[in-house]
Amino acid sequence: MLSRRSRVPLVVCLLSAGLIARAAAQPQAAPAVDPLGPVRCYLAATQGTSNLTLEQGKQLCIGAIDESPARCFAQIADQGFADAQAMRMCASAASVSPAECAERLKTTTGLDDASIVGYCAALPWPLSPLVGQGAPACVVGARTRTRLPDADTVRLCSGSTSAAPVDCYAGGQTTTRLTDADLVELCLPVGLYPYPP
């Protein structure tokens, strides 16, 4: 049986463990996403060592949170993968881990490139534009900060949760040579939709 003196530290320890467990179970705030992530990625992909075409850069960087897809692509290109394969692996990458995965498998296994691409790709399915109601702040921002026609404004803001697509679009206008239609496509909100079974 525990003495009164030894029970107090035990109770304090158990209470502390309960508070720590409860704090760990609380949802954590998602890290802030740079609304200019797709534009920064695009610039890195088309002006850096990757030297992708404008269309390839746009496709690689749709939905990017930063320059990671472009860095991933540059690292994979050095490993002998075709551009289309490198783009498939690095689209929406949040780091260069797909490139590191591909490099490790290419040097340590006998897998063919297509199998490596399927295994190491950052996303299991392609991103698709979000549909449905978006944030009113996005439409208001597009109407006051851009000269987009109504149809493009609605497309840019559909499914948005903030004015981030407008920030991306406005940033891209000053730093890229993309057309308005291409810039809307680069900046629109996207989500992951698996293929039907």
Short mmCIF file of N, CA, C and O in Angstrom, two decimals, residues 20-90:
data_model
loop_
_atom_site.label_atom_id
_atom_site.label_comp_id
_atom_site.label_asym_id
_atom_site.label_seq_id
_atom_site.Cartn_x
_atom_site.Cartn_y
_atom_site.Cartn_z
N ILE A 20 -1.61 16.20 -20.76
CA ILE A 20 -0.77 16.09 -21.95
C ILE A 20 -1.49 15.30 -23.04
O ILE A 20 -1.49 15.70 -24.21
N ALA A 21 -2.13 14.19 -22.67
CA ALA A 21 -2.86 13.39 -23.65
C ALA A 21 -4.01 14.19 -24.25
O ALA A 21 -4.26 14.13 -25.45
N ARG A 22 -4.73 14.96 -23.41
CA ARG A 22 -5.84 15.75 -23.91
C ARG A 22 -5.34 16.84 -24.85
O ARG A 22 -5.93 17.11 -25.89
N ALA A 23 -4.22 17.47 -24.53
CA ALA A 23 -3.65 18.51 -25.39
C ALA A 23 -3.20 17.91 -26.72
O ALA A 23 -3.37 18.53 -27.77
N ALA A 24 -2.64 16.72 -26.68
CA ALA A 24 -2.19 16.07 -27.92
C ALA A 24 -3.37 15.69 -28.81
O ALA A 24 -3.24 15.64 -30.03
N ALA A 25 -4.53 15.43 -28.20
CA ALA A 25 -5.70 15.03 -28.97
C ALA A 25 -6.40 16.23 -29.62
O ALA A 25 -7.22 16.05 -30.49
N GLN A 26 -6.07 17.45 -29.21
CA GLN A 26 -6.69 18.63 -29.79
C GLN A 26 -6.23 18.78 -31.24
O GLN A 26 -5.08 18.55 -31.56
N PRO A 27 -7.15 19.18 -32.12
CA PRO A 27 -6.74 19.37 -33.51
C PRO A 27 -5.73 20.50 -33.62
O PRO A 27 -5.84 21.51 -32.95
N GLN A 28 -4.74 20.28 -34.45
CA GLN A 28 -3.70 21.26 -34.66
C GLN A 28 -4.07 22.12 -35.87
O GLN A 28 -4.62 21.63 -36.84
N ALA A 29 -3.76 23.39 -35.81
CA ALA A 29 -4.03 24.28 -36.93
C ALA A 29 -3.14 23.88 -38.11
O ALA A 29 -1.98 23.52 -37.93
N ALA A 30 -3.73 23.92 -39.28
CA ALA A 30 -2.97 23.59 -40.49
C ALA A 30 -1.93 24.68 -40.73
O ALA A 30 -2.17 25.84 -40.43
N PRO A 31 -0.76 24.30 -41.26
CA PRO A 31 0.24 25.33 -41.53
C PRO A 31 -0.28 26.31 -42.57
O PRO A 31 -1.05 25.95 -43.45
N ALA A 32 0.14 27.55 -42.45
CA ALA A 32 -0.29 28.57 -43.40
C ALA A 32 0.23 28.22 -44.79
O ALA A 32 1.38 27.82 -44.95
N VAL A 33 -0.62 28.37 -45.78
CA VAL A 33 -0.25 28.07 -47.16
C VAL A 33 -0.05 29.39 -47.88
O VAL A 33 -0.88 30.30 -47.79
N ASP A 34 1.03 29.52 -48.58
CA ASP A 34 1.34 30.72 -49.34
C ASP A 34 0.42 30.76 -50.56
O ASP A 34 0.49 29.87 -51.42
N PRO A 35 -0.44 31.79 -50.69
CA PRO A 35 -1.32 31.83 -51.86
C PRO A 35 -0.55 31.96 -53.17
O PRO A 35 -1.07 31.63 -54.22
N LEU A 36 0.70 32.43 -53.09
CA LEU A 36 1.51 32.56 -54.29
C LEU A 36 2.32 31.29 -54.58
O LEU A 36 3.16 31.28 -55.48
N GLY A 37 2.06 30.22 -53.85
CA GLY A 37 2.78 28.97 -54.06
C GLY A 37 2.79 28.50 -55.50
O GLY A 37 3.86 28.17 -56.04
N PRO A 38 1.62 28.46 -56.19
CA PRO A 38 1.64 28.03 -57.59
C PRO A 38 2.49 28.93 -58.49
O PRO A 38 3.19 28.44 -59.37
N VAL A 39 2.45 30.24 -58.24
CA VAL A 39 3.23 31.17 -59.06
C VAL A 39 4.72 31.00 -58.79
O VAL A 39 5.53 30.95 -59.72
N ARG A 40 5.10 30.87 -57.52
CA ARG A 40 6.52 30.67 -57.19
C ARG A 40 7.04 29.36 -57.79
O ARG A 40 8.15 29.30 -58.31
N CYS A 41 6.22 28.34 -57.73
CA CYS A 41 6.59 27.05 -58.33
C CYS A 41 6.76 27.20 -59.84
O CYS A 41 7.74 26.74 -60.41
N TYR A 42 5.80 27.86 -60.47
CA TYR A 42 5.84 28.06 -61.92
C TYR A 42 7.11 28.80 -62.34
O TYR A 42 7.78 28.41 -63.30
N LEU A 43 7.44 29.86 -61.62
CA LEU A 43 8.65 30.62 -61.96
C LEU A 43 9.89 29.76 -61.79
O LEU A 43 10.78 29.78 -62.64
N ALA A 44 9.95 28.98 -60.72
CA ALA A 44 11.10 28.10 -60.51
C ALA A 44 11.19 27.03 -61.59
O ALA A 44 12.28 26.68 -62.04
N ALA A 45 10.05 26.54 -62.04
CA ALA A 45 10.04 25.47 -63.05
C ALA A 45 10.39 25.96 -64.44
O ALA A 45 11.01 25.24 -65.21
N THR A 46 9.99 27.18 -64.76
CA THR A 46 10.20 27.67 -66.12
C THR A 46 11.44 28.53 -66.27
O THR A 46 11.91 28.73 -67.38
N GLN A 47 11.98 29.04 -65.18
CA GLN A 47 13.16 29.90 -65.27
C GLN A 47 14.39 29.28 -64.64
O GLN A 47 15.47 29.77 -64.79
N GLY A 48 14.19 28.20 -63.90
CA GLY A 48 15.32 27.56 -63.23
C GLY A 48 16.02 26.58 -64.15
O GLY A 48 15.90 26.64 -65.38
N THR A 49 16.70 25.63 -63.55
CA THR A 49 17.45 24.64 -64.32
C THR A 49 16.54 23.64 -65.01
O THR A 49 16.95 22.97 -65.94
N SER A 50 15.28 23.54 -64.56
CA SER A 50 14.34 22.60 -65.18
C SER A 50 14.02 23.00 -66.60
O SER A 50 13.84 22.16 -67.47
N ASN A 51 13.87 24.31 -66.82
CA ASN A 51 13.62 24.85 -68.15
C ASN A 51 12.42 24.19 -68.83
O ASN A 51 12.48 23.84 -70.00
N LEU A 52 11.33 24.03 -68.11
CA LEU A 52 10.11 23.47 -68.68
C LEU A 52 9.43 24.50 -69.56
O LEU A 52 9.62 25.71 -69.40
N THR A 53 8.59 24.03 -70.47
CA THR A 53 7.80 24.95 -71.28
C THR A 53 6.77 25.62 -70.37
O THR A 53 6.52 25.17 -69.24
N LEU A 54 6.15 26.67 -70.85
CA LEU A 54 5.14 27.37 -70.07
C LEU A 54 4.00 26.44 -69.69
O LEU A 54 3.52 26.45 -68.55
N GLU A 55 3.55 25.62 -70.62
CA GLU A 55 2.44 24.69 -70.35
C GLU A 55 2.86 23.62 -69.35
O GLU A 55 2.10 23.29 -68.44
N GLN A 56 4.05 23.07 -69.51
CA GLN A 56 4.53 22.06 -68.56
C GLN A 56 4.66 22.65 -67.15
O GLN A 56 4.29 22.02 -66.17
N GLY A 57 5.19 23.86 -67.06
CA GLY A 57 5.33 24.52 -65.76
C GLY A 57 3.99 24.74 -65.10
O GLY A 57 3.83 24.53 -63.90
N LYS A 58 3.01 25.14 -65.89
CA LYS A 58 1.66 25.35 -65.35
C LYS A 58 1.08 24.04 -64.84
O LYS A 58 0.56 23.97 -63.72
N GLN A 59 1.18 22.98 -65.63
CA GLN A 59 0.63 21.69 -65.22
C GLN A 59 1.32 21.15 -63.97
O GLN A 59 0.68 20.58 -63.09
N LEU A 60 2.62 21.31 -63.88
CA LEU A 60 3.37 20.84 -62.72
C LEU A 60 2.96 21.57 -61.44
O LEU A 60 2.90 20.98 -60.37
N CYS A 61 2.64 22.85 -61.56
CA CYS A 61 2.49 23.70 -60.38
C CYS A 61 1.06 23.98 -59.95
O CYS A 61 0.85 24.66 -58.94
N ILE A 62 0.08 23.46 -60.64
CA ILE A 62 -1.30 23.64 -60.19
C ILE A 62 -1.43 23.03 -58.80
O ILE A 62 -1.06 21.89 -58.58
N GLY A 63 -1.93 23.81 -57.87
CA GLY A 63 -2.13 23.33 -56.50
C GLY A 63 -0.89 23.31 -55.64
O GLY A 63 -0.93 22.85 -54.50
N ALA A 64 0.23 23.83 -56.13
CA ALA A 64 1.48 23.80 -55.35
C ALA A 64 1.39 24.73 -54.14
O ALA A 64 0.80 25.80 -54.22
N ILE A 65 1.98 24.31 -53.04
CA ILE A 65 2.00 25.15 -51.84
C ILE A 65 3.29 25.97 -51.77
O ILE A 65 3.38 26.92 -51.00
N ASP A 66 4.28 25.60 -52.56
CA ASP A 66 5.55 26.32 -52.63
C ASP A 66 6.31 25.82 -53.86
O ASP A 66 5.72 25.21 -54.74
N GLU A 67 7.62 26.01 -53.90
CA GLU A 67 8.43 25.62 -55.06
C GLU A 67 8.79 24.14 -55.09
O GLU A 67 9.51 23.69 -55.97
N SER A 68 8.31 23.37 -54.15
CA SER A 68 8.71 21.95 -54.04
C SER A 68 8.52 21.15 -55.32
O SER A 68 9.40 20.37 -55.68
N PRO A 69 7.39 21.27 -56.05
CA PRO A 69 7.28 20.49 -57.29
C PRO A 69 8.39 20.80 -58.29
O PRO A 69 8.91 19.90 -58.93
N ALA A 70 8.78 22.07 -58.39
CA ALA A 70 9.85 22.45 -59.32
C ALA A 70 11.20 21.89 -58.87
O ALA A 70 11.98 21.39 -59.69
N ARG A 71 11.48 21.95 -57.56
CA ARG A 71 12.73 21.39 -57.04
C ARG A 71 12.75 19.87 -57.23
O ARG A 71 13.78 19.30 -57.60
N CYS A 72 11.62 19.23 -56.98
CA CYS A 72 11.50 17.78 -57.16
C CYS A 72 11.77 17.43 -58.63
O CYS A 72 12.52 16.51 -58.93
N PHE A 73 11.14 18.18 -59.55
CA PHE A 73 11.30 17.91 -60.98
C PHE A 73 12.77 18.04 -61.38
O PHE A 73 13.29 17.19 -62.10
N ALA A 74 13.43 19.10 -60.93
CA ALA A 74 14.84 19.31 -61.29
C ALA A 74 15.70 18.15 -60.80
O ALA A 74 16.61 17.69 -61.51
N GLN A 75 15.41 17.63 -59.61
CA GLN A 75 16.19 16.52 -59.07
C GLN A 75 15.93 15.23 -59.83
O GLN A 75 16.84 14.45 -60.09
N ILE A 76 14.69 15.01 -60.24
CA ILE A 76 14.34 13.79 -60.99
C ILE A 76 14.89 13.84 -62.40
O ILE A 76 15.31 12.82 -62.95
N ALA A 77 14.91 15.01 -63.00
CA ALA A 77 15.40 15.14 -64.38
C ALA A 77 16.84 14.64 -64.50
O ALA A 77 17.24 14.11 -65.54
N ASP A 78 17.61 14.78 -63.45
CA ASP A 78 19.00 14.31 -63.45
C ASP A 78 19.10 12.78 -63.40
O ASP A 78 20.18 12.23 -63.56
N GLN A 79 18.00 12.09 -63.15
CA GLN A 79 18.01 10.64 -63.01
C GLN A 79 17.58 9.92 -64.28
O GLN A 79 17.45 8.70 -64.28
N GLY A 80 17.32 10.66 -65.35
CA GLY A 80 17.02 10.03 -66.63
C GLY A 80 15.55 9.73 -66.87
O GLY A 80 15.22 9.05 -67.85
N PHE A 81 14.65 10.22 -66.04
CA PHE A 81 13.23 10.01 -66.28
C PHE A 81 12.75 10.98 -67.35
O PHE A 81 13.26 12.10 -67.47
N ALA A 82 11.75 10.56 -68.13
CA ALA A 82 11.15 11.45 -69.13
C ALA A 82 10.45 12.60 -68.41
O ALA A 82 10.02 12.45 -67.26
N ASP A 83 10.31 13.74 -69.09
CA ASP A 83 9.65 14.89 -68.48
C ASP A 83 8.25 14.54 -67.97
O ASP A 83 7.86 14.95 -66.87
N ALA A 84 7.47 13.80 -68.77
CA ALA A 84 6.11 13.44 -68.36
C ALA A 84 6.14 12.59 -67.08
O ALA A 84 5.28 12.74 -66.21
N GLN A 85 7.11 11.70 -66.96
CA GLN A 85 7.22 10.87 -65.76
C GLN A 85 7.61 11.72 -64.55
O GLN A 85 7.06 11.56 -63.46
N ALA A 86 8.55 12.63 -64.75
CA ALA A 86 8.98 13.50 -63.66
C ALA A 86 7.83 14.40 -63.21
O ALA A 86 7.64 14.64 -62.02
N MET A 87 7.05 14.89 -64.17
CA MET A 87 5.90 15.72 -63.81
C MET A 87 4.87 14.92 -63.03
O MET A 87 4.31 15.40 -62.06
N ARG A 88 4.64 13.70 -63.42
CA ARG A 88 3.67 12.84 -62.71
C ARG A 88 4.13 12.60 -61.28
O ARG A 88 3.34 12.61 -60.35
N MET A 89 5.42 12.38 -61.08
CA MET A 89 5.93 12.13 -59.72
C MET A 89 5.90 13.37 -58.86
O MET A 89 5.66 13.28 -57.66
N CYS A 90 6.15 14.52 -59.44
CA CYS A 90 6.36 15.73 -58.63
C CYS A 90 5.16 16.66 -58.53
O CYS A 90 5.18 17.58 -57.72
#
